[in-house]
CSV table of C-alpha atoms and ligand atoms in Angstrom, one decimal:
chain,number,residue,atom,x,y,z
A,30,MET,CA,9.7,-3.4,-11.0
A,31,VAL,CA,10.5,-6.4,-8.8
A,32,GLN,CA,14.2,-7.0,-8.7
A,33,ILE,CA,15.4,-10.5,-8.4
A,34,HIS,CA,19.1,-11.1,-7.7
A,35,MET,CA,19.7,-14.8,-8.0
A,36,ALA,CA,23.4,-14.6,-6.9
A,37,ALA,CA,22.5,-12.7,-3.8
A,38,ARG,CA,19.3,-14.7,-3.3
A,39,GLU,CA,17.4,-11.5,-2.9
A,40,ILE,CA,14.0,-10.3,-4.1
A,41,THR,CA,13.0,-6.6,-3.8
A,42,ALA,CA,9.5,-5.2,-4.4
A,43,LYS,CA,8.1,-1.7,-4.1
A,44,LEU,CA,4.6,-1.1,-2.6
A,45,VAL,CA,3.1,2.4,-2.8
A,46,TYR,CA,0.3,3.9,-0.6
A,47,TYR,CA,-1.6,6.3,-2.8
A,48,GLY,CA,-4.6,8.6,-2.2
A,49,PRO,CA,-5.9,12.1,-1.7
A,50,ALA,CA,-4.5,14.6,0.9
A,51,LEU,CA,-5.1,13.7,4.5
A,52,SER,CA,-6.7,10.3,3.8
A,53,GLY,CA,-4.3,8.5,6.2
A,54,LYS,CA,-1.5,7.1,4.1
A,55,THR,CA,1.2,8.2,6.5
A,56,THR,CA,-0.9,7.0,9.4
A,57,ASN,CA,-1.1,3.5,7.8
A,58,LEU,CA,2.7,3.3,7.5
A,59,GLN,CA,3.2,4.5,11.1
A,60,GLN,CA,0.8,1.9,12.3
A,61,LEU,CA,2.6,-0.9,10.3
A,62,HIS,CA,5.8,0.3,11.8
A,63,ALA,CA,4.4,0.1,15.3
A,64,LEU,CA,2.8,-3.3,14.7
A,65,LEU,CA,5.6,-5.2,12.9
A,66,ASP,CA,8.4,-6.7,14.9
A,67,PRO,CA,11.6,-4.5,15.0
A,68,GLY,CA,13.5,-7.5,13.5
A,69,ALA,CA,11.3,-7.4,10.4
A,70,ARG,CA,11.1,-3.7,9.7
A,71,GLY,CA,13.7,-1.0,9.5
A,72,LYS,CA,13.6,2.6,10.3
A,73,MET,CA,10.7,4.7,9.0
A,74,VAL,CA,11.8,7.8,7.1
A,75,THR,CA,9.3,10.6,6.9
A,76,LEU,CA,9.8,13.8,4.8
A,77,ASP,CA,7.1,16.2,5.7
A,78,THR,CA,6.4,19.8,6.6
A,79,ALA,CA,5.9,21.4,10.0
A,80,ASP,CA,2.2,20.6,9.9
A,81,ASP,CA,2.8,16.9,9.2
A,82,ARG,CA,1.8,17.0,5.5
A,83,THR,CA,3.9,14.7,3.4
A,84,LEU,CA,6.3,16.7,1.3
A,85,TYR,CA,8.1,14.0,-0.7
A,86,PHE,CA,7.2,10.6,0.7
A,87,ASP,CA,7.4,8.3,3.7
A,88,PHE,CA,9.5,5.1,3.5
A,89,LEU,CA,9.3,1.9,5.5
A,90,PRO,CA,11.6,-1.0,4.6
A,91,ILE,CA,10.5,-4.6,5.6
A,92,GLN,CA,12.8,-7.6,5.3
A,93,PHE,CA,12.5,-11.3,6.0
A,94,GLY,CA,14.1,-14.5,5.1
A,95,THR,CA,12.3,-17.6,3.5
A,96,ASP,CA,12.9,-21.2,4.3
A,97,GLY,CA,14.5,-21.6,0.9
A,98,GLY,CA,17.2,-19.0,1.8
A,99,PHE,CA,15.9,-16.0,0.0
A,100,ALA,CA,15.9,-12.5,1.5
A,101,ILE,CA,12.7,-10.7,0.6
A,102,LYS,CA,12.8,-6.9,0.8
A,103,LEU,CA,9.6,-4.9,0.7
A,104,LYS,CA,9.9,-1.1,0.2
A,105,LEU,CA,6.8,0.7,1.3
A,106,PHE,CA,6.3,4.3,0.2
A,107,THR,CA,3.5,6.9,0.6
A,108,VAL,CA,2.9,9.7,-1.9
A,109,PRO,CA,2.2,13.3,-0.9
A,110,GLY,CA,-1.6,13.6,-1.4
A,111,GLN,CA,-1.8,17.4,-1.8
A,112,VAL,CA,-2.8,18.3,-5.4
A,113,MET,CA,0.3,20.5,-6.0
A,114,HIS,CA,2.7,17.6,-5.5
A,115,LYS,CA,1.7,15.9,-8.8
A,116,SER,CA,5.1,15.4,-10.2
A,117,THR,CA,6.5,14.0,-6.9
A,118,ARG,CA,3.7,11.4,-6.9
A,119,LYS,CA,4.7,10.3,-10.4
A,120,VAL,CA,8.3,9.9,-9.3
A,121,VAL,CA,7.4,7.9,-6.2
A,122,LEU,CA,5.1,5.6,-8.2
A,123,ALA,CA,7.9,4.7,-10.7
A,124,GLY,CA,8.7,1.0,-10.5
A,125,ALA,CA,5.8,0.2,-8.2
A,126,ASP,CA,4.8,-3.5,-7.9
A,127,ALA,CA,1.6,-3.0,-6.0
A,128,VAL,CA,-0.6,-0.1,-4.8
A,129,ALA,CA,-2.8,0.5,-1.8
A,130,PHE,CA,-5.3,3.3,-2.4
A,131,ILE,CA,-6.3,5.0,0.8
A,132,ALA,CA,-9.6,6.8,0.4
A,133,ASP,CA,-11.3,9.1,2.9
A,134,SER,CA,-14.7,7.7,3.7
A,135,GLN,CA,-16.4,11.0,4.3
A,136,ARG,CA,-19.0,11.9,1.7
A,137,SER,CA,-17.3,15.4,1.4
A,138,SER,CA,-14.2,13.6,0.1
A,139,GLN,CA,-15.8,11.8,-2.7
A,140,SER,CA,-14.5,14.1,-5.5
A,141,ALA,CA,-11.0,14.2,-4.0
A,142,ASN,CA,-11.0,10.4,-3.9
A,143,ALA,CA,-12.1,10.2,-7.5
A,144,TYR,CA,-9.5,12.8,-8.6
A,145,SER,CA,-6.7,10.9,-6.9
A,146,TRP,CA,-7.8,7.6,-8.4
A,147,ARG,CA,-7.6,9.1,-11.9
A,148,ASP,CA,-4.3,10.8,-11.0
A,149,MET,CA,-2.9,7.4,-9.9
A,150,GLU,CA,-4.1,5.7,-13.1
A,151,ALA,CA,-2.5,8.5,-15.2
A,152,ASN,CA,0.8,8.3,-13.3
A,153,LEU,CA,0.9,4.5,-13.5
A,154,ARG,CA,0.4,4.6,-17.2
A,155,SER,CA,3.0,7.4,-17.7
A,156,ASN,CA,5.5,5.2,-15.8
A,157,GLY,CA,4.7,2.4,-18.2
A,158,ILE,CA,2.9,0.3,-15.5
A,159,ASP,CA,-0.2,-1.7,-16.5
A,160,PHE,CA,-3.0,-0.1,-14.5
A,161,GLU,CA,-5.3,-3.0,-15.0
A,162,LYS,CA,-2.8,-5.7,-13.9
A,163,ILE,CA,-0.9,-4.1,-11.1
A,164,PRO,CA,-2.0,-5.7,-7.7
A,165,LYS,CA,-4.2,-3.2,-5.9
A,166,VAL,CA,-6.4,-2.8,-2.9
A,167,VAL,CA,-8.6,0.1,-1.7
A,168,GLN,CA,-9.0,1.1,1.9
A,169,PHE,CA,-11.9,3.3,3.1
A,170,ASN,CA,-10.4,5.0,6.1
A,171,LYS,CA,-11.8,7.3,8.8
A,172,ARG,CA,-14.8,5.1,9.5
A,173,ASP,CA,-15.0,6.8,12.9
A,174,LEU,CA,-16.1,10.1,11.4
A,175,PRO,CA,-19.7,11.2,10.8
A,176,ASP,CA,-21.3,11.2,7.3
A,177,VAL,CA,-19.2,8.4,5.8
A,178,LYS,CA,-20.3,6.5,2.8
A,179,PRO,CA,-22.0,3.2,3.8
A,180,LEU,CA,-20.0,0.1,3.2
A,181,GLU,CA,-22.8,-1.5,1.1
A,182,GLU,CA,-22.6,1.4,-1.3
A,183,ILE,CA,-18.8,1.2,-1.4
A,184,ARG,CA,-18.9,-2.6,-2.1
A,185,ALA,CA,-21.5,-2.2,-4.8
A,186,ALA,CA,-19.4,0.5,-6.6
A,187,TRP,CA,-16.1,-1.4,-6.3
A,188,LYS,CA,-16.8,-4.9,-7.7
A,189,ASP,CA,-13.3,-5.9,-8.9
A,190,VAL,CA,-11.1,-4.3,-6.4
A,191,PRO,CA,-11.1,-5.5,-2.8
A,192,THR,CA,-12.1,-2.8,-0.3
A,193,PHE,CA,-11.4,-2.6,3.4
A,194,PRO,CA,-12.9,-0.3,6.0
A,195,ALA,CA,-10.4,1.2,8.4
A,196,VAL,CA,-9.8,3.6,11.3
A,197,ALA,CA,-6.1,3.8,10.7
A,198,ILE,CA,-5.6,6.2,13.6
A,199,ARG,CA,-6.5,3.3,15.9
A,200,GLY,CA,-4.8,0.7,13.8
A,201,GLU,CA,-8.1,-0.9,12.7
A,202,GLY,CA,-8.1,-2.3,9.1
A,203,VAL,CA,-4.4,-1.5,8.6
A,204,ILE,CA,-3.1,-5.1,8.7
A,205,GLU,CA,-6.2,-6.4,6.8
A,206,THR,CA,-5.4,-4.0,3.9
A,207,PHE,CA,-1.7,-4.8,4.0
A,208,ARG,CA,-2.3,-8.6,4.1
A,209,GLU,CA,-4.6,-8.5,1.0
A,210,LEU,CA,-2.0,-6.3,-0.8
A,211,LEU,CA,0.7,-8.9,0.0
A,212,ARG,CA,-1.6,-11.7,-1.1
A,213,ARG,CA,-2.2,-10.1,-4.5
A,214,LEU,CA,1.4,-9.2,-4.9
A,215,HIS,CA,2.4,-12.8,-4.3
A,216,ARG,CA,-0.1,-14.1,-6.8
A,217,HIS,CA,1.1,-11.5,-9.4
A,218,LEU,CA,4.8,-12.4,-8.8
A,219,ASP,CA,3.9,-16.1,-8.9
A,220,GLU,CA,2.2,-15.7,-12.3
A,221,ARG,CA,5.1,-13.7,-13.7
A,222,HIS,CA,8.2,-15.2,-12.1
A,223,GLY,CA,7.0,-18.6,-10.8
A,224,PHE,CA,7.5,-17.3,-7.3
A,225,ALA,CA,6.4,-20.5,-5.6
A,226,HIS,CA,8.0,-22.8,-8.1
A,227,ASN,CA,11.4,-21.0,-8.8
A,228,PHE,CA,12.0,-19.6,-5.3
A,229,GLY,CA,10.0,-22.0,-3.2
A,230,VAL,CA,8.0,-19.2,-1.7
A,231,SER,CA,4.4,-20.2,-1.2
A,232,GLU,CA,1.7,-17.7,-0.4
A,233,GLU,CA,1.4,-19.0,3.2
A,234,GLU,CA,5.1,-18.5,3.7
A,235,PHE,CA,5.1,-15.1,2.1
A,236,LEU,CA,2.3,-13.8,4.3
A,237,GLY,CA,3.4,-15.7,7.4
A,238,ALA,CA,6.9,-14.4,7.2
A,239,VAL,CA,5.7,-10.8,7.1
A,240,LEU,CA,2.7,-10.9,9.3
A,241,SER,CA,3.6,-13.5,12.0
A,242,PRO,CA,6.1,-11.1,13.7
A,243,LEU,CA,3.1,-8.9,14.4
A,244,ARG,CA,3.2,-7.8,18.0
A,245,SER,CA,0.2,-9.0,19.9
A,246,ARG,CA,-1.9,-5.9,20.8
B,308,LIG,N1,-10.6,10.6,12.6
B,308,LIG,C1,-9.6,10.0,11.9
B,308,LIG,N2,-8.5,10.6,11.6
B,308,LIG,C2,-7.5,10.0,11.0
B,308,LIG,C3,-7.6,8.6,10.6
B,308,LIG,N3,-6.5,8.2,10.0
B,308,LIG,C4,-5.7,9.3,9.9
B,308,LIG,N4,-6.3,10.4,10.5
B,308,LIG,C5,-5.8,11.8,10.7
B,308,LIG,O1,-5.9,12.4,9.5
B,308,LIG,C6,-4.8,13.4,9.4
B,308,LIG,C7,-4.0,13.1,8.1
B,308,LIG,O2,-3.4,11.8,8.2
B,308,LIG,P1,-2.1,11.4,7.4
B,308,LIG,O3,-1.8,10.0,7.6
B,308,LIG,O4,-1.0,12.4,7.6
B,308,LIG,O5,-2.6,11.7,5.9
B,308,LIG,P2,-1.9,11.5,4.5
B,308,LIG,O6,-2.8,10.8,3.6
B,308,LIG,O7,-0.5,11.0,4.7
B,308,LIG,O8,-1.8,13.1,4.0
B,308,LIG,P3,-0.8,13.8,3.0
B,308,LIG,O9,0.6,13.4,3.4
B,308,LIG,O10,-1.0,15.2,3.0
B,308,LIG,O11,-1.1,13.2,1.6
B,308,LIG,C8,-4.0,13.2,10.6
B,308,LIG,O12,-4.4,14.2,11.5
B,308,LIG,C9,-4.4,11.8,11.1
B,308,LIG,O13,-4.2,11.7,12.5
B,308,LIG,C10,-8.8,7.9,11.0
B,308,LIG,O14,-9.0,6.7,10.8
B,308,LIG,N5,-9.8,8.7,11.6
B,309,LIG,MG1,1.3,11.7,4.3
């Protein structure tokens, strides 16, 4: 849950990258780490096995100041996608303020995507988080591979949730996904906590502060 410390003028939110095994969650965080200015992001922590499968989670902290003098801290996590790590996913999801679901676009991954989406829904609910209301975006990654589901089909199937195509390994679609996640998070916090009114943090400032330090590539 978003933490607001008025005395310290500090706001902390937790964003979780969820999805099936090997869909590219860790790759998304690595790309963000590479693209964001070192002044805005901290050290990325990765807890994985010898073959690069996430064992517990990855963690990337992002911090920026607003004109109104607030420090905004975003804590980005990935879950381990392999089916056996179910209980770890639930723990990582606890207290999430927004979720990015990273799907694998290959047709062969369709059932793994669906399983993971239901798993996310169940884990959000068991953490007492409103599945319908939590800000979420979906990324269809690995567009570079053969036999991927066409975007028209994807968009027809996902009417209410924004979807983004990506080739995360090349950094394509990573920022677009993240920007929309931030936009939805800001809107959600604004509705609940009067973000713009009480803290003077407008959507433009929120997005600009995180994304403007992007390195030109
Ligand atoms: N072809 C292709 N490969 C990708 C893409 N994104 C990631 N990969 C590769 O897919 C593999 C898995 O990526 P990860 O980011 O580790 O996947 P993950 O979702 O974190 O997997 P778990 O930690 O097991 O849940 C790696 O070999 C990546 O290099 C992409 O857009 N295209
Ligand atoms: Mg991973």
